[in-house]
XYZ file of C-alpha atoms in Angstrom:
249
model
C -25.703 -26.378 -11.067
C -22.987 -26.877 -13.922
C -23.248 -26.394 -17.009
C -22.020 -27.448 -20.571
C -22.116 -26.556 -24.258
C -24.529 -29.523 -25.749
C -23.875 -31.228 -28.261
C -25.707 -33.580 -30.352
C -24.020 -37.345 -31.329
C -25.215 -36.360 -35.493
C -23.600 -32.483 -34.798
C -22.525 -30.885 -38.084
C -18.491 -31.420 -37.017
C -18.378 -34.852 -36.700
C -19.587 -35.095 -40.107
C -16.836 -33.103 -41.467
C -15.034 -35.021 -39.454
C -14.856 -37.610 -41.628
C -14.215 -35.728 -44.712
C -10.586 -34.799 -43.475
C -10.571 -30.692 -43.289
C -13.510 -28.232 -41.551
C -13.235 -26.655 -45.589
C -13.816 -29.248 -47.277
C -16.718 -29.862 -49.165
C -19.367 -32.846 -48.613
C -19.856 -35.947 -51.128
C -22.378 -37.707 -50.918
C -21.892 -41.039 -49.575
C -24.555 -43.909 -50.040
C -23.381 -45.701 -46.443
C -23.008 -42.813 -44.311
C -26.141 -40.252 -45.512
C -25.898 -37.168 -43.771
C -28.260 -36.477 -40.957
C -30.415 -34.179 -42.198
C -33.751 -35.217 -39.936
C -31.247 -35.140 -36.830
C -29.650 -31.633 -37.789
C -33.116 -29.826 -38.435
C -34.450 -31.778 -34.877
C -31.198 -29.954 -33.180
C -32.126 -26.551 -34.291
C -35.574 -26.888 -32.810
C -34.541 -28.161 -29.670
C -32.175 -25.540 -29.281
C -34.511 -23.179 -30.808
C -37.027 -23.707 -27.550
C -33.701 -24.068 -24.596
C -32.521 -20.230 -25.885
C -36.279 -18.811 -25.862
C -37.261 -20.136 -22.644
C -33.394 -18.703 -21.290
C -33.866 -15.090 -22.711
C -37.340 -15.257 -21.042
C -35.938 -16.534 -17.927
C -33.082 -14.739 -17.548
C -35.090 -11.377 -18.998
C -37.869 -12.210 -15.382
C -34.914 -12.689 -12.946
C -33.155 -8.913 -14.801
C -36.680 -7.178 -14.280
C -37.265 -8.768 -10.763
C -33.757 -7.701 -10.077
C -34.276 -4.221 -11.398
C -37.669 -3.839 -9.305
C -36.385 -4.762 -5.939
C -33.594 -2.239 -6.018
C -35.618 0.998 -7.411
C -37.634 0.349 -4.845
C -34.749 -0.036 -2.261
C -33.617 3.430 -3.352
C -37.317 4.656 -3.180
C -37.508 3.958 0.657
C -34.127 5.114 1.210
C -34.692 8.198 -0.243
C -37.792 9.290 1.644
C -36.365 7.884 4.735
C -32.869 10.093 4.284
C -35.524 13.368 3.164
C -37.486 12.577 6.487
C -34.649 11.854 8.883
C -33.826 16.051 7.336
C -37.745 17.306 8.390
C -38.832 15.379 11.360
C -42.414 16.479 12.797
C -42.548 14.560 15.527
C -40.397 14.122 18.371
C -36.981 13.344 18.340
C -37.221 9.956 19.450
C -39.380 8.489 16.994
C -37.074 10.029 13.823
C -33.621 9.151 15.044
C -33.344 5.629 13.690
C -34.244 7.273 9.853
C -31.156 7.652 9.406
C -29.969 4.496 10.547
C -33.115 2.788 8.387
C -32.337 4.436 5.064
C -28.385 4.244 5.623
C -29.011 0.267 5.656
C -31.542 0.297 3.029
C -29.213 2.051 0.479
C -26.305 -0.862 1.175
C -28.910 -3.197 0.578
C -29.546 -1.880 -2.940
C -26.068 -1.249 -3.542
C -25.405 -4.968 -2.929
C -28.062 -5.615 -5.177
C -26.835 -3.343 -8.109
C -23.117 -5.827 -7.479
C -24.960 -8.561 -7.642
C -27.157 -7.721 -10.215
C -24.143 -6.032 -12.559
C -22.068 -9.611 -11.631
C -24.798 -12.414 -13.104
C -25.703 -10.140 -16.349
C -28.590 -11.742 -16.479
C -29.945 -8.542 -19.156
C -27.299 -9.436 -21.453
C -27.247 -13.290 -21.165
C -31.224 -12.607 -22.360
C -29.781 -10.527 -25.079
C -27.876 -13.192 -26.156
C -30.167 -16.211 -25.918
C -32.711 -13.928 -27.944
C -29.409 -13.148 -30.343
C -28.932 -16.500 -30.917
C -32.514 -18.213 -30.891
C -32.685 -16.182 -33.760
C -29.839 -17.024 -35.162
C -31.113 -20.260 -35.413
C -35.048 -19.367 -37.045
C -33.221 -17.821 -39.955
C -30.148 -21.091 -40.108
C -33.353 -23.710 -39.846
C -34.812 -21.580 -43.119
C -32.035 -22.038 -44.845
C -31.725 -25.571 -44.020
C -35.733 -26.255 -45.166
C -34.588 -24.037 -48.925
C -31.807 -26.421 -49.292
C -33.316 -29.741 -48.547
C -37.346 -29.060 -49.433
C -39.567 -30.960 -47.623
C -37.091 -33.991 -48.443
C -34.594 -34.561 -44.812
C -33.025 -37.879 -46.657
C -29.333 -37.462 -48.199
C -30.268 -39.457 -51.066
C -27.500 -37.632 -53.300
C -30.480 -34.592 -54.831
C -29.003 -32.217 -52.260
C -26.832 -29.580 -53.801
C -23.830 -30.493 -51.612
C -22.016 -27.457 -52.258
C -24.745 -25.415 -49.956
C -25.161 -28.248 -48.203
C -20.804 -27.368 -46.801
C -21.407 -23.992 -46.530
C -24.809 -24.031 -44.245
C -22.497 -26.917 -42.158
C -19.630 -24.340 -41.211
C -22.501 -21.123 -40.553
C -23.674 -23.808 -38.487
C -20.920 -24.874 -36.712
C -19.499 -21.234 -35.799
C -23.418 -20.354 -34.471
C -22.755 -23.537 -31.766
C -19.515 -21.788 -30.657
C -20.371 -19.214 -30.594
C -23.927 -18.897 -28.820
C -24.463 -18.933 -25.333
C -24.529 -22.166 -23.319
C -27.285 -24.072 -22.651
C -27.518 -26.596 -19.719
C -27.684 -29.774 -19.968
C -31.036 -30.292 -18.146
C -32.883 -28.149 -20.141
C -31.696 -29.687 -23.451
C -32.700 -32.780 -22.791
C -36.272 -31.443 -21.670
C -36.949 -29.608 -24.834
C -35.138 -32.643 -26.157
C -38.186 -35.132 -24.661
C -40.713 -32.531 -25.264
C -39.864 -32.714 -29.245
C -39.808 -36.516 -29.223
C -43.153 -36.301 -27.403
C -44.570 -33.898 -30.221
C -42.967 -36.051 -33.237
C -45.022 -38.862 -32.327
C -48.108 -37.098 -31.603
C -48.919 -35.488 -34.380
C -50.764 -37.993 -36.073
C -53.000 -38.677 -33.667
C -56.096 -37.560 -34.604
C -55.351 -38.588 -38.465
C -58.529 -39.922 -39.473
C -58.957 -41.175 -44.417
C -60.555 -42.876 -46.291
C -57.822 -45.068 -48.464
C -59.320 -46.951 -52.306
C -60.510 -50.306 -51.003
C -63.254 -47.995 -48.793
C -61.415 -49.227 -45.435
C -60.666 -46.239 -42.946
C -57.985 -45.738 -41.606
C -57.577 -44.244 -38.145
C -54.135 -42.744 -36.702
C -53.776 -43.772 -33.180
C -52.224 -41.417 -30.362
C -48.931 -41.159 -29.827
C -48.166 -44.538 -32.426
C -47.292 -45.027 -36.038
C -49.928 -47.969 -36.381
C -53.049 -47.755 -38.136
C -56.415 -49.431 -37.497
C -57.321 -50.822 -40.359
C -61.780 -51.707 -40.459
C -63.977 -52.896 -43.467
C -67.117 -50.877 -44.213
C -69.133 -54.168 -44.905
C -67.665 -55.758 -41.733
C -68.823 -53.500 -40.142
C -72.339 -52.980 -41.125
C -72.740 -56.737 -40.568
C -71.354 -56.473 -36.973
C -73.869 -53.694 -36.193
C -77.175 -55.545 -38.022
C -76.080 -59.253 -36.061
C -76.047 -56.217 -32.383
C -79.394 -55.094 -33.769
C -80.587 -58.957 -34.413
C -79.631 -60.010 -30.517
C -81.402 -56.883 -29.222
C -84.396 -57.301 -31.121
C -84.252 -60.826 -29.997
C -84.021 -60.654 -26.598
C -86.813 -58.117 -26.324
C -89.068 -60.802 -27.958
C -88.330 -63.221 -25.773
C -89.012 -60.699 -22.729
C -92.146 -60.109 -23.981
C -92.864 -63.651 -24.147
C -91.898 -64.433 -20.953
C -94.387 -61.744 -19.547
C -97.542 -62.886 -21.336
C -97.237 -66.658 -19.573
């Protein structure tokens, strides 16, 4: 499985290249605003990826430790049983060979576990997730609820944040491409469905009902709805009256 360090198209590194050197201060440009919201979304995606990978590698490491401890216990039991036979020699002659085979399997498993370094990978992704949480909080402190570069942001603080974000991306462990794309789709679906149960009344007395996974709204006039209900009720009463007359005839 091939893995690569994932980078989104609106990364701060590419934005800084437009300014010149990496140490230059960002400046407000109305024609090329900074993608603040895209940066925040990318951080959320990376947080989900690092959290998932940390849990995954931690489970792998615990599973291998459990198997290794079990093999060691079986090997030790077989060695002690072969040293103190209780029955005939034919029943215990295979115990030393079994103990040796289990010991070899345990040694191989320990070598594989050391080479894969699941425990270290789990810790690295856990640390990266914590750092992304801190840096996302700092971005929210700088921007507040305004995720648009409209000239009101503190560009010096934003420049410092961009440098820290770039350093974090360079030092963070690798995220597989397939996992990044998977988490990006989840975030997109979650953002699209944020207002699907939203409902409120406007000043004209109309009901604004948010549709599921859409950003459109349906406007329903209360007066028109009452007229429609009255029409349906009148039609129902007329049908019942016609039915009674036909039965009487």
